[in-house]
Coordinates of C-alpha atoms and ligand atoms in Angstrom, one line a residue:
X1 CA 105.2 110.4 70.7
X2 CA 102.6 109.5 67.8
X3 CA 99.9 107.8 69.7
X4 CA 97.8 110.0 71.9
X5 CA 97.1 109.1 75.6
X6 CA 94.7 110.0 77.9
X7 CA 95.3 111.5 80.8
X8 CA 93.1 112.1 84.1
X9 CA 93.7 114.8 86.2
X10 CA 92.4 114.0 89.9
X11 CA 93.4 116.7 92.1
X12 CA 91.7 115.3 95.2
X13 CA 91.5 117.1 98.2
X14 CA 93.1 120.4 100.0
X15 CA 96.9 121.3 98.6
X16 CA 96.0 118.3 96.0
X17 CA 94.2 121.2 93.8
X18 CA 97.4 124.1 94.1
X19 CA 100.5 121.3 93.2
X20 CA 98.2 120.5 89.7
X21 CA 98.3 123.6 88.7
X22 CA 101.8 124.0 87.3
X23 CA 101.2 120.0 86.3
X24 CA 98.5 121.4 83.6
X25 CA 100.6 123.9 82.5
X26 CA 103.1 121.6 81.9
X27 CA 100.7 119.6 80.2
X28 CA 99.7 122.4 77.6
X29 CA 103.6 123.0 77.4
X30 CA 103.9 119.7 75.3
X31 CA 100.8 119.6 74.2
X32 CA 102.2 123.0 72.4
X33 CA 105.6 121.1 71.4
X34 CA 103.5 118.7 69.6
X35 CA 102.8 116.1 72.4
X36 CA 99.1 114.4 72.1
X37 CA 97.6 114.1 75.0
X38 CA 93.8 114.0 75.8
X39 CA 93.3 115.7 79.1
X40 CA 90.6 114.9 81.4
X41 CA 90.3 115.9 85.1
X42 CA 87.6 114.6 87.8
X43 CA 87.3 114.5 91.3
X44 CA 88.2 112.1 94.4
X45 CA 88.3 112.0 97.5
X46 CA 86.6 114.1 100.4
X47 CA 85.9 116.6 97.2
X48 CA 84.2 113.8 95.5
X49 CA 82.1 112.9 98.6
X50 CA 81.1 116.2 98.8
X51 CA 79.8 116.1 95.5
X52 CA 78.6 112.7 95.2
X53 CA 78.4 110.8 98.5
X54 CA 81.1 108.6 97.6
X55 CA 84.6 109.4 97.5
X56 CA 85.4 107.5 94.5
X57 CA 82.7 107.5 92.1
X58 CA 82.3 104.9 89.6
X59 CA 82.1 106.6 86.3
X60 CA 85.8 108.1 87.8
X61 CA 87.0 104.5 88.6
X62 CA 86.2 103.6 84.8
X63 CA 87.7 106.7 83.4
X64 CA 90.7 106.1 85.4
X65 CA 91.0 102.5 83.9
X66 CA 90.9 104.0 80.8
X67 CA 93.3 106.8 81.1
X68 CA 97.1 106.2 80.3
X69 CA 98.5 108.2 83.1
X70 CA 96.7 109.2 86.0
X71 CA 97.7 112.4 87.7
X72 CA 96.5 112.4 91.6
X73 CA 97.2 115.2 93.7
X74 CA 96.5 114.5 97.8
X75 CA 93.4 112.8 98.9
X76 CA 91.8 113.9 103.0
X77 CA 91.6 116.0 105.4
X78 CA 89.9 116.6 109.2
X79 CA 86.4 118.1 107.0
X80 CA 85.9 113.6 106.4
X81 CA 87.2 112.4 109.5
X82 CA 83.6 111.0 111.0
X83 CA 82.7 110.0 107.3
X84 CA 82.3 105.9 107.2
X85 CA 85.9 104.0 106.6
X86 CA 84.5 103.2 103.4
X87 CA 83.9 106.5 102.2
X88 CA 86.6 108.3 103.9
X89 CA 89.2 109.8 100.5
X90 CA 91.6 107.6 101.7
X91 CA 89.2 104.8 101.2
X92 CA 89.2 106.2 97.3
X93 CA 92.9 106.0 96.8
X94 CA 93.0 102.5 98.2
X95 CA 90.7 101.5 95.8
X96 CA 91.7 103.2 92.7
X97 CA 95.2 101.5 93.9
X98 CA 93.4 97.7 93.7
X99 CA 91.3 98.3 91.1
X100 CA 93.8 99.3 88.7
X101 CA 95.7 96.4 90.0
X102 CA 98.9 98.9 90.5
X103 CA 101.3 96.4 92.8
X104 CA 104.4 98.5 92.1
X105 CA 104.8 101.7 93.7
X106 CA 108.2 103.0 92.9
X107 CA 109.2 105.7 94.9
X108 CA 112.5 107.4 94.3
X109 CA 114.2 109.4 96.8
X110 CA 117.0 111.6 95.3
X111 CA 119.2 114.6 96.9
X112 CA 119.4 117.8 94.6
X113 CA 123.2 119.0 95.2
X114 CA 121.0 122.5 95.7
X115 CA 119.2 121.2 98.6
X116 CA 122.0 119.7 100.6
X117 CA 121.5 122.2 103.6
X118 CA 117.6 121.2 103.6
X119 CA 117.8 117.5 105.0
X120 CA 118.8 117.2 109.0
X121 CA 121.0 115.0 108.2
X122 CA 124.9 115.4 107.5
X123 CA 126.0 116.8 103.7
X124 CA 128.3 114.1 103.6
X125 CA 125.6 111.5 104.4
X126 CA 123.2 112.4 101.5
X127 CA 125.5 114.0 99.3
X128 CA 124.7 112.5 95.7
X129 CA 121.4 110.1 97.6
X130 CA 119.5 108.2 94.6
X131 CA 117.7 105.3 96.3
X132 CA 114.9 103.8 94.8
X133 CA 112.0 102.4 97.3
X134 CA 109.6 99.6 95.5
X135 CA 106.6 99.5 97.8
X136 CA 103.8 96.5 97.0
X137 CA 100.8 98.1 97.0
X138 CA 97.8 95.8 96.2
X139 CA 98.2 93.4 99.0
X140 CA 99.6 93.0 102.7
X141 CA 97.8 94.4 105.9
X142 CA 96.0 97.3 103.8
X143 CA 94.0 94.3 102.3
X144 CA 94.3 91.2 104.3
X145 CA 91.1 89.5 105.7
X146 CA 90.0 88.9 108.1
X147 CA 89.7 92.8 109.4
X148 CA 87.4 95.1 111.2
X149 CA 86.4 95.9 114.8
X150 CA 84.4 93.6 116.7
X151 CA 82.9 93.7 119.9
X152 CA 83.8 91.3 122.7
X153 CA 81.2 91.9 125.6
X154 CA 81.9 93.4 128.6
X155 CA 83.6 96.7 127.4
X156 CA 85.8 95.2 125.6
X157 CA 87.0 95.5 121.8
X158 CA 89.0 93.6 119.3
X159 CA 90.5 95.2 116.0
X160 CA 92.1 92.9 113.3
X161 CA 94.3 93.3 110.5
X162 CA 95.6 90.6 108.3
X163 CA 98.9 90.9 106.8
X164 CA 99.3 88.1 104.1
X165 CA 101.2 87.7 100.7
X166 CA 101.2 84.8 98.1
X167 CA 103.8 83.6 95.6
X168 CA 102.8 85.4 92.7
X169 CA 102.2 89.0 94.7
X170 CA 105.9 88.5 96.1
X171 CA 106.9 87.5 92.5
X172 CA 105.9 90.2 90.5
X173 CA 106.9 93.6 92.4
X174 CA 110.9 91.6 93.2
X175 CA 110.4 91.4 89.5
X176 CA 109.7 95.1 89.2
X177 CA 112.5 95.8 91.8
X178 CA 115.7 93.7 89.9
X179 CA 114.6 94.8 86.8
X180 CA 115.0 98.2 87.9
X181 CA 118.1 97.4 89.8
X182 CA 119.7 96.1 86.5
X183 CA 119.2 99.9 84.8
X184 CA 120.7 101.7 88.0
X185 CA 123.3 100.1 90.7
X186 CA 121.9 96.5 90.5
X187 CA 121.5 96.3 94.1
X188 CA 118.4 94.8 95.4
X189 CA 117.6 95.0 98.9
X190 CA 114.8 92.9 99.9
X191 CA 113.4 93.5 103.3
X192 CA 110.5 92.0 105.9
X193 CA 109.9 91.0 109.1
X194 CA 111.2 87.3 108.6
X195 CA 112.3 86.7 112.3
X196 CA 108.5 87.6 113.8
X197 CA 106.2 87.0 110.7
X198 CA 105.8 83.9 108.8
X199 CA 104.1 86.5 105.8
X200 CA 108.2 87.8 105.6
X201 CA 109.6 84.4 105.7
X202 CA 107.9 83.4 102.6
X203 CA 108.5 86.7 101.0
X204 CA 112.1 86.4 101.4
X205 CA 111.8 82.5 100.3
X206 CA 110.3 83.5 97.6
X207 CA 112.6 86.6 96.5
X208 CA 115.2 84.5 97.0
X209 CA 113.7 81.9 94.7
X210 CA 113.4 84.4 92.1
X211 CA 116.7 85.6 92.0
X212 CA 118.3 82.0 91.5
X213 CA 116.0 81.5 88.9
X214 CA 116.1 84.7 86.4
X215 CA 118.1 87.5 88.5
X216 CA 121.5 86.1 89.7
X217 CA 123.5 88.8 88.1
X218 CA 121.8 91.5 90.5
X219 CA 123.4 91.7 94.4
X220 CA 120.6 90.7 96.5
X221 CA 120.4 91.4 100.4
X222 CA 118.2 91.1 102.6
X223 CA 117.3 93.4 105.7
X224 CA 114.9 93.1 108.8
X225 CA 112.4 96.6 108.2
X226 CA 113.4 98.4 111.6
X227 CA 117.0 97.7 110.3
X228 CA 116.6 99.6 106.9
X229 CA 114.9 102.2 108.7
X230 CA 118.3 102.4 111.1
X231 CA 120.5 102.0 107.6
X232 CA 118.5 104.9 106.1
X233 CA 119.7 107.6 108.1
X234 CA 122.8 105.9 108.8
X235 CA 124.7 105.0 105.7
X236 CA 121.5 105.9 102.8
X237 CA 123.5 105.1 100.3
X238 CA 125.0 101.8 100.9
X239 CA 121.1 101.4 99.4
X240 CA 120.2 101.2 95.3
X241 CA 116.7 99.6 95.2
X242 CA 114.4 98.4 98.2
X243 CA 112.2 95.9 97.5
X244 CA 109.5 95.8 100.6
X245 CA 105.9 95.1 101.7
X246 CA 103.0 97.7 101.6
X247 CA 103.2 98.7 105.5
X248 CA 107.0 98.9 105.5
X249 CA 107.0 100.6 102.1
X250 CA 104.8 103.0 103.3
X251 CA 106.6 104.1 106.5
X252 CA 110.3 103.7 105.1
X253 CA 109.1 105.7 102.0
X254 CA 108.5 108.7 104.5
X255 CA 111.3 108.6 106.5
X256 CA 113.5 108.3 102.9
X257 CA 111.7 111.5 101.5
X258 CA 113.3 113.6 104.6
X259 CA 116.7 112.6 103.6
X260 CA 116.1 114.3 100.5
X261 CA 115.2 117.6 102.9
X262 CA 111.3 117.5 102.6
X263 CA 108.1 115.3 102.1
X264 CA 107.4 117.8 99.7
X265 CA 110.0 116.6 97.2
X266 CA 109.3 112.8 96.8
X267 CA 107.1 111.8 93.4
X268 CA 105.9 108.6 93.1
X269 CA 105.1 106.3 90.6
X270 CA 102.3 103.5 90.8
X271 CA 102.7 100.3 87.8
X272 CA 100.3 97.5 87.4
X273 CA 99.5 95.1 84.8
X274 CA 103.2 94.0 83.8
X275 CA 106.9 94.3 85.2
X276 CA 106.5 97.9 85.3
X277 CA 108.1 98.6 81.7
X278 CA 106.0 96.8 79.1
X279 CA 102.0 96.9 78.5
X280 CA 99.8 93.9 78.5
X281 CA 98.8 92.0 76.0
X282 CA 96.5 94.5 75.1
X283 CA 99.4 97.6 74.6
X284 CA 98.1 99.0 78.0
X285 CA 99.6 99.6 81.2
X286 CA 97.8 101.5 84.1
X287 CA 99.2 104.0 86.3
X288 CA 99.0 106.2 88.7
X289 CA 101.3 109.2 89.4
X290 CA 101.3 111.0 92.9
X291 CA 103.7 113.2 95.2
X292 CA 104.0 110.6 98.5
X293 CA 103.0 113.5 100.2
X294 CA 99.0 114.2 101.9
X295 CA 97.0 116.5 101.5
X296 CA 97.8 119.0 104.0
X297 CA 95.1 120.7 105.7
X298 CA 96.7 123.2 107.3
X299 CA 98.6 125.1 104.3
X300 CA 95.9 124.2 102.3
X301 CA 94.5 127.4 100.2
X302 CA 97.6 129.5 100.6
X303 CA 99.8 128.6 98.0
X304 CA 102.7 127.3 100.1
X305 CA 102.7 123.9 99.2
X306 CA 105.9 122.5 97.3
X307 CA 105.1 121.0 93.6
X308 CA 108.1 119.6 93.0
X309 CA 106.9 116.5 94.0
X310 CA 103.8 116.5 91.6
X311 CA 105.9 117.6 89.0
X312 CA 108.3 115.2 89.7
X313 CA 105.7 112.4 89.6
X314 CA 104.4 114.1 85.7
X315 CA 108.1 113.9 84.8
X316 CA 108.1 109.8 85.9
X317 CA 105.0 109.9 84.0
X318 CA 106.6 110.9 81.4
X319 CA 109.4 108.5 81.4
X320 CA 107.3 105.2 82.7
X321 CA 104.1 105.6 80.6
X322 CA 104.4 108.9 77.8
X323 CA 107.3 107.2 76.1
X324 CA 109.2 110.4 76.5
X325 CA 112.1 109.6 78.3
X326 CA 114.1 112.6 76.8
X327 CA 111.5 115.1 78.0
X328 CA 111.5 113.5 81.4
X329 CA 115.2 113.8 82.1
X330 CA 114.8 117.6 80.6
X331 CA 112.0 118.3 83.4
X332 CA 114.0 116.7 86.0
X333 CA 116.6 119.1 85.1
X334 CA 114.7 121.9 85.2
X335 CA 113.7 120.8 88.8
X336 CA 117.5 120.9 89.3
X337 CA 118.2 124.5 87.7
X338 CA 115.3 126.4 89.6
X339 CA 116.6 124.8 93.2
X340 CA 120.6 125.8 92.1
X341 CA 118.6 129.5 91.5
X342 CA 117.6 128.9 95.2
X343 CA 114.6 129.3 94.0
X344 CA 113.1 127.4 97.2
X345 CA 109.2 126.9 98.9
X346 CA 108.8 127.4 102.3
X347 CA 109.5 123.8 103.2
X348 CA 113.1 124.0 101.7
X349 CA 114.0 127.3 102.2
X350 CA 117.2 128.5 103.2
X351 CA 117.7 130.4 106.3
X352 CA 117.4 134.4 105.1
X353 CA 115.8 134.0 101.3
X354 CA 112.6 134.8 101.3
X355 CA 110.3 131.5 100.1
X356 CA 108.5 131.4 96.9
X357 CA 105.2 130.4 96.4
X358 CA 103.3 127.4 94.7
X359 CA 102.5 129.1 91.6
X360 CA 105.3 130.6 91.7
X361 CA 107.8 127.9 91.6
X362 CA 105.7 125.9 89.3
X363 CA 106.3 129.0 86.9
X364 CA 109.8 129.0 87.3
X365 CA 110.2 125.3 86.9
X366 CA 108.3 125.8 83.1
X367 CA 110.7 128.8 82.4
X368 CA 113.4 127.0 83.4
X369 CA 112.5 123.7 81.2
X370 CA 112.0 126.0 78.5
X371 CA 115.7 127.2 78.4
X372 CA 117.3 124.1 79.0
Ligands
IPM401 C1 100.9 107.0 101.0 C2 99.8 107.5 101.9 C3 98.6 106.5 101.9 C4 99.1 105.1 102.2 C5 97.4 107.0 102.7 C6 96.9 108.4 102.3 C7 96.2 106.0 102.5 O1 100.3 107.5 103.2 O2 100.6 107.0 99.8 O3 102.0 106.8 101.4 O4 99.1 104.8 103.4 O5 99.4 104.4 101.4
MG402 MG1 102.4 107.2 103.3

């Protein structure tokens, strides 16, 4: 805990500003147990168009490659629908995301014992769920050129996305993914699109390659994507890590954050620069913590939204990038201990308790951490 890190705040746009909220507090909570953080915060997104024109402003792109940890909240909204693709918040997140180089999105999705009767599914299905969903996120169709809309003649329109992986992009998030595996079930499951794309052949080559090489004590599989997202609400926890694509990782990340009840609960963490655990040559690692969640428009402003997620995401921050591994586990807990007091937003409520809201839950959370 002796060296001081910086970290930026981004709220971004609609319910992104109310699920900070309780993050800061938490902030000044360590900073008041001795923690050393230097705390910045900025704007992005359709807040930062507003203000500047741009959604991601430079001088905020260079702060967040200096910052240790940053914190985003949600990024769009309907207000920046007609703005230019480039512009659009979205646009921002994309390429804070590539300019930090952050390839490793891990995205956990775990089942409180608390908020068993929130998912659709069976208790007995999720009972005890902790899968852990590594999404690539520099590279694939998000990327891939050639792209863009062109115009054929004649009334007719052509639109073009590329999806395309090399070695080393494959290389280093399986990387990320069995290293994980190794400190949980040591389970990878690889999957792609291998039997329609020639982009998932060579990432399962490749993965493949990798584990003969440095990972053969880890159980590898591999799964087609529209199987996983069959297994997921299946049999969830026949999973332990997923190792997948941006696109896939993207969609199977959402439909994984509803076995845990609610969209609202899923934190995410993003890694560049190394195998998501050690710095660079230079002791620094970027990241980028956010809920998987959007931004919500239409709670937006009436402190409804759920910040677990966000503070989940601080708590991973706190764990992947803080060096404090101890306080991580304690906030996670705390999490735990304010859902067992049914203490529930409107999204995972229980049938006849009245829901709390964002503020409010983000206060119990920080009374609840500072008992444990
Ligand atoms: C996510 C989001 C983003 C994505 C959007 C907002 C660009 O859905 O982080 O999962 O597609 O990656
Ligand atoms: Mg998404």
């Amino acid at each position: 805990m002796s060296k001081t890190h910086n970290i930026l705040i981004l709220p971004g746009d609609n319910i992104g500003h109310e699920v900070m909220e309780p993050v800061k507090k938490l902030i000044t909570y360590f900073k008041n147990k001795g923690a050393r953080f230097e705390v910045s915060e900025d704007v992005v997104g359709g807040t930062a168009y507003d203000k500047h024109g741009v959604s991601l402003h430079d001088s905020t792109l260079a702060a967040a490659k200096a910052a240790d940890v940053v914190m985003l909240g949600a990024v769009g909204g309907p207000k920046w629908d007609k703005v230019d693709y480039a512009q659009r918040p979205e646009a921002a997140l994309l390429k804070l995301r590539k300019e930090l180089d952050l390839f490793a999105n891990l995205r956990p999705a775990i089942v409180f014992d608390a908020l068993l009767d929130a998912s659709t599914l069976k208790p007995e299905v999720v009972k005890g769920l902790d899968i852990m969903i590594v999404r690539e996120l520099c590279g694939g169709v998000y990327f891939g050129e050639p792209r863009g809309i062109s115009d054929l003649g004649n009334g007719v329109r052509k639109g073009v996305n590329t999806q395309v992986y090399t070695t080393p992009e494959i290389h280093r998030v399986a990387r990320v993914a069995f290293e994980l595996a190794r400190k949980r079930g040591n389970k990878v499951c690889s999957s792609e699109k291998a039997n329609v794309m020639e982009s998932g052949r060579l990432w399962r080559e490749e993965v493949i390659k990798l584990h003969e090489a440095e990972y053969k004590d880890v159980e590898l599989t591999h799964m087609y994507a529209d199987a996983v997202a069959m297994v997921l609400l299946r049999n969830p926890k026949s999973f332990d890590v997923i190792v997948t694509d941006n696109l896939f990782g993207d969609i199977l990340s959402d439909e994984a954050s509803m076995l845990t009840g609610s969209l609202g609960m899923l934190p995410s963490a993003s890694l560049g620069s190394s195998s998501g655990g050690a710095p660079d040559k230079n002791g620094k690692q970027n990241a980028m913590y956010e809920p998987i969640h959007g931004s919500a428009p239409d709670i937006a402003g009436q402190d409804k939204a759920n910040p677990l997620a966000t503070i989940l995401s601080f708590a991973m921050a706190l764990k992947y990038s803080l060096g404090m591994p101890k306080e991580c586990a304690a906030l996670e807990r705390a999490v735990s201990k304010v859902l067992e007091q049914n203490i529930r937003t409107m999204d995972i409520a229980a049938a006849g308790v009245k829901p709390v809201g964002t503020q409010a839950m983000g206060d119990a959370v920080l009374k609840a951490l500072q008992n444990v």
